[in-house]
Amino acid sequence: MRDARRAFFLAACLAATPAGAETLNGALLRAYDNSPVINSGRAGVRALDEKVPQALSGMRPRASAGAFLGAQDNRAVTRQIDEDIADPAATRALTKSIQTGGSMPRSAQFSIEQPIFDGFKTKNATRAAETNVFGGRERLRLTEQRVLFNAVAAYMNVLRDTAALKLQENNVAVLTEQLRQTRERYNYGQITLTDIAQAEARLAAGQSLVGQARAALEASIGAYRQTIGVDPKKLAPGAAVDALLPGTREEVERIAQAEHPVILAALHDADAADLDIKVIESDFMPKFSIVGNVFTQTDMSGIYNRNIGASIGGRLNVPLYEGGFTSSQVREAKEVAGQRKFDVDVARADVIALVRGNWGALQAAKTQIAAAQTQIAAAERALYGVREEAKAGQRTTLDILNAQAELLNARIGLIYAQRERVVASYAVLAAMGRLTTRTLHLGDARYDPSIHYDQIRGLWGGTDTPDAGR
């Protein structure tokens, strides 16, 4: 059992990984490539990329065309009075004429407008959109870190619960043998029925613990499949990533303050909020654009007439008073910008607390491993001594059962401590902001969000989404 535990947990001492076994790095890469959570985050960043060309469109030309076609019925009535010029007093003659006819009035127009000055609204809106894209990338990095950490936890939970189940099953086997020996001793008259009842009770309790351990393993397998995408089969031992961690907590905190995605995303949000103020303030400034029109009109104001023309001119719009709406928007944007700056302070405090908590958990796990190993060695010696003393009649069956339970608990404690040791090291790496495929050397197949951004930033049209970078 001692050799099996060491082979299970102390990966650094192994000469080779079992053939065909899934490694922790392999599971992490599988989770990174196939996680729907990460894929959803990537799609969100790609959607955020589109805000940049949308902002750039503010200074691009706008063209439109229109047409009109209809039917018209015309009826013209003309009345005329004829009079004798030689004798104006003579009776006048009234002449009436009626003209009827139909026509199809129609027109077509093409207009184009090129903005020249918009109060720097497009410039600042583009900068704000770009800043939001950078913030979105940091949030995607945070999502990737969470998925990778959850994959580490799921992997180590399966290893832990598999080992715990084996220990519980071995304990049942030991208790079964203990019950057999107890009954033999009873048959020789060395002990009483009370000893048999105690052994039977411990065996029943052990069988119950086997059921609990098997249920815990099934739950861990379900979480493994949810996070990594496949069922676990043969898993290689997992090792801590101490080589990637600084030697002091202060250095971890320094790196986290500079690299953690929560802090960087909050900083980008604060910058974008400042730019949003400038975007709204541009509504106070005049706007100027060049407008050109080409048109044709036929039968629009009568039968058999046609008008063709073109025009070009400048359009100036100077806002004077908008009812206080824009002013209120500026005040609101300033308050939001102040809030975003406070969010940066909150993010920094949260990261510091996270670093110290994870660093403390890592140090505690190291201490627990050393203590558990000492406890196991002592419990093994105690169990051996109790059994020998029981042969001489100096110990009871209950003493043996208690010694066995202490040894079992110590071994399970070591399993849990070693799981915490590995997971806590990854937690510290995540708190630094460095739980990434690049840091873990998981291969070259990394998602690069800048590829999609570069593809769509300069597009002037088209509705097809690029495939590269997915």
PDB file of C-alpha atoms in Angstrom, residues 269-375:
ATOM      1  CA  ASP A 269     -12.716  49.497 -18.452  1.00  0.00           C
ATOM      2  CA  ALA A 270     -11.573  52.672 -16.691  1.00  0.00           C
ATOM      3  CA  ASP A 271      -9.815  53.920 -19.835  1.00  0.00           C
ATOM      4  CA  ALA A 272     -12.874  53.159 -21.976  1.00  0.00           C
ATOM      5  CA  ALA A 273     -15.110  55.050 -19.544  1.00  0.00           C
ATOM      6  CA  ASP A 274     -12.903  58.148 -19.858  1.00  0.00           C
ATOM      7  CA  LEU A 275     -13.156  57.936 -23.644  1.00  0.00           C
ATOM      8  CA  ASP A 276     -16.935  57.554 -23.436  1.00  0.00           C
ATOM      9  CA  ILE A 277     -17.047  61.006 -21.840  1.00  0.00           C
ATOM     10  CA  LYS A 278     -15.289  62.493 -24.864  1.00  0.00           C
ATOM     11  CA  VAL A 279     -17.632  60.649 -27.226  1.00  0.00           C
ATOM     12  CA  ILE A 280     -20.673  62.229 -25.594  1.00  0.00           C
ATOM     13  CA  GLU A 281     -19.070  65.662 -25.342  1.00  0.00           C
ATOM     14  CA  SER A 282     -18.650  65.646 -29.117  1.00  0.00           C
ATOM     15  CA  ASP A 283     -22.419  66.147 -29.397  1.00  0.00           C
ATOM     16  CA  PHE A 284     -21.843  69.719 -28.217  1.00  0.00           C
ATOM     17  CA  MET A 285     -19.599  70.400 -31.215  1.00  0.00           C
ATOM     18  CA  PRO A 286     -20.609  71.308 -34.794  1.00  0.00           C
ATOM     19  CA  LYS A 287     -20.799  68.649 -37.507  1.00  0.00           C
ATOM     20  CA  PHE A 288     -19.910  69.253 -41.142  1.00  0.00           C
ATOM     21  CA  SER A 289     -20.253  67.007 -44.171  1.00  0.00           C
ATOM     22  CA  ILE A 290     -20.300  67.183 -47.978  1.00  0.00           C
ATOM     23  CA  VAL A 291     -23.556  66.077 -49.619  1.00  0.00           C
ATOM     24  CA  GLY A 292     -24.024  65.231 -53.297  1.00  0.00           C
ATOM     25  CA  ASN A 293     -27.261  64.345 -55.149  1.00  0.00           C
ATOM     26  CA  VAL A 294     -28.117  63.168 -58.677  1.00  0.00           C
ATOM     27  CA  PHE A 295     -31.796  62.924 -59.637  1.00  0.00           C
ATOM     28  CA  THR A 296     -34.231  62.538 -62.505  1.00  0.00           C
ATOM     29  CA  GLN A 297     -37.975  63.307 -62.507  1.00  0.00           C
ATOM     30  CA  THR A 298     -40.530  62.529 -65.199  1.00  0.00           C
ATOM     31  CA  ASP A 299     -44.195  63.643 -65.245  1.00  0.00           C
ATOM     32  CA  MET A 300     -43.987  64.665 -61.596  1.00  0.00           C
ATOM     33  CA  SER A 301     -45.694  68.082 -62.029  1.00  0.00           C
ATOM     34  CA  GLY A 302     -47.512  67.578 -65.278  1.00  0.00           C
ATOM     35  CA  ILE A 303     -47.670  65.593 -68.459  1.00  0.00           C
ATOM     36  CA  TYR A 304     -44.712  65.471 -70.797  1.00  0.00           C
ATOM     37  CA  ASN A 305     -42.183  67.149 -68.562  1.00  0.00           C
ATOM     38  CA  ARG A 306     -38.824  65.859 -67.330  1.00  0.00           C
ATOM     39  CA  ASN A 307     -36.214  67.240 -64.973  1.00  0.00           C
ATOM     40  CA  ILE A 308     -32.653  65.980 -64.594  1.00  0.00           C
ATOM     41  CA  GLY A 309     -30.168  67.539 -62.234  1.00  0.00           C
ATOM     42  CA  ALA A 310     -27.319  67.196 -59.750  1.00  0.00           C
ATOM     43  CA  SER A 311     -26.222  69.123 -56.714  1.00  0.00           C
ATOM     44  CA  ILE A 312     -23.338  69.250 -54.292  1.00  0.00           C
ATOM     45  CA  GLY A 313     -22.992  71.250 -51.126  1.00  0.00           C
ATOM     46  CA  GLY A 314     -21.890  71.379 -47.544  1.00  0.00           C
ATOM     47  CA  ARG A 315     -24.117  70.558 -44.574  1.00  0.00           C
ATOM     48  CA  LEU A 316     -23.352  72.221 -41.250  1.00  0.00           C
ATOM     49  CA  ASN A 317     -25.121  71.347 -38.052  1.00  0.00           C
ATOM     50  CA  VAL A 318     -24.411  73.453 -34.969  1.00  0.00           C
ATOM     51  CA  PRO A 319     -26.143  72.212 -31.792  1.00  0.00           C
ATOM     52  CA  LEU A 320     -27.382  75.035 -29.584  1.00  0.00           C
ATOM     53  CA  TYR A 321     -29.653  73.494 -26.984  1.00  0.00           C
ATOM     54  CA  GLU A 322     -30.919  69.933 -26.735  1.00  0.00           C
ATOM     55  CA  GLY A 323     -33.078  70.230 -23.640  1.00  0.00           C
ATOM     56  CA  GLY A 324     -30.308  69.197 -21.252  1.00  0.00           C
ATOM     57  CA  PHE A 325     -30.201  65.602 -22.511  1.00  0.00           C
ATOM     58  CA  THR A 326     -26.559  65.598 -23.609  1.00  0.00           C
ATOM     59  CA  SER A 327     -25.478  67.427 -20.471  1.00  0.00           C
ATOM     60  CA  SER A 328     -27.089  64.738 -18.368  1.00  0.00           C
ATOM     61  CA  GLN A 329     -25.352  62.052 -20.419  1.00  0.00           C
ATOM     62  CA  VAL A 330     -21.975  63.688 -19.785  1.00  0.00           C
ATOM     63  CA  ARG A 331     -22.597  63.829 -16.045  1.00  0.00           C
ATOM     64  CA  GLU A 332     -23.671  60.186 -16.083  1.00  0.00           C
ATOM     65  CA  ALA A 333     -20.556  59.163 -18.018  1.00  0.00           C
ATOM     66  CA  LYS A 334     -18.336  60.963 -15.521  1.00  0.00           C
ATOM     67  CA  GLU A 335     -19.928  59.092 -12.636  1.00  0.00           C
ATOM     68  CA  VAL A 336     -19.469  55.803 -14.480  1.00  0.00           C
ATOM     69  CA  ALA A 337     -15.805  56.680 -15.092  1.00  0.00           C
ATOM     70  CA  GLY A 338     -15.365  57.329 -11.373  1.00  0.00           C
ATOM     71  CA  GLN A 339     -16.995  53.999 -10.610  1.00  0.00           C
ATOM     72  CA  ARG A 340     -14.655  52.187 -12.980  1.00  0.00           C
ATOM     73  CA  LYS A 341     -11.639  53.684 -11.202  1.00  0.00           C
ATOM     74  CA  PHE A 342     -12.977  52.384  -7.885  1.00  0.00           C
ATOM     75  CA  ASP A 343     -13.452  48.996  -9.560  1.00  0.00           C
ATOM     76  CA  VAL A 344      -9.705  48.929 -10.238  1.00  0.00           C
ATOM     77  CA  ASP A 345      -9.021  49.323  -6.523  1.00  0.00           C
ATOM     78  CA  VAL A 346     -11.546  46.576  -5.767  1.00  0.00           C
ATOM     79  CA  ALA A 347      -9.900  44.263  -8.300  1.00  0.00           C
ATOM     80  CA  ARG A 348      -6.457  44.847  -6.821  1.00  0.00           C
ATOM     81  CA  ALA A 349      -7.689  44.142  -3.299  1.00  0.00           C
ATOM     82  CA  ASP A 350      -9.481  40.985  -4.464  1.00  0.00           C
ATOM     83  CA  VAL A 351      -6.359  39.701  -6.202  1.00  0.00           C
ATOM     84  CA  ILE A 352      -4.180  40.359  -3.140  1.00  0.00           C
ATOM     85  CA  ALA A 353      -6.658  38.441  -0.977  1.00  0.00           C
ATOM     86  CA  LEU A 354      -6.718  35.624  -3.523  1.00  0.00           C
ATOM     87  CA  VAL A 355      -2.935  35.399  -3.637  1.00  0.00           C
ATOM     88  CA  ARG A 356      -2.580  35.285   0.138  1.00  0.00           C
ATOM     89  CA  GLY A 357      -5.336  32.706   0.521  1.00  0.00           C
ATOM     90  CA  ASN A 358      -3.900  30.396  -2.136  1.00  0.00           C
ATOM     91  CA  TRP A 359      -0.344  30.871  -0.936  1.00  0.00           C
ATOM     92  CA  GLY A 360      -1.417  29.992   2.596  1.00  0.00           C
ATOM     93  CA  ALA A 361      -3.275  26.907   1.313  1.00  0.00           C
ATOM     94  CA  LEU A 362      -0.137  25.781  -0.523  1.00  0.00           C
ATOM     95  CA  GLN A 363       2.058  26.122   2.554  1.00  0.00           C
ATOM     96  CA  ALA A 364      -0.558  24.367   4.679  1.00  0.00           C
ATOM     97  CA  ALA A 365      -0.724  21.477   2.210  1.00  0.00           C
ATOM     98  CA  LYS A 366       3.043  21.033   2.394  1.00  0.00           C
ATOM     99  CA  THR A 367       2.849  20.915   6.186  1.00  0.00           C
ATOM    100  CA  GLN A 368      -0.077  18.476   6.081  1.00  0.00           C
ATOM    101  CA  ILE A 369       1.832  16.102   3.806  1.00  0.00           C
ATOM    102  CA  ALA A 370       4.800  15.982   6.151  1.00  0.00           C
ATOM    103  CA  ALA A 371       2.539  15.507   9.166  1.00  0.00           C
ATOM    104  CA  ALA A 372       0.476  12.824   7.428  1.00  0.00           C
ATOM    105  CA  GLN A 373       3.572  10.873   6.452  1.00  0.00           C
ATOM    106  CA  THR A 374       4.804  10.979  10.052  1.00  0.00           C
ATOM    107  CA  GLN A 375       1.340   9.992  11.263  1.00  0.00           C
TER     108      GLN A 375
END
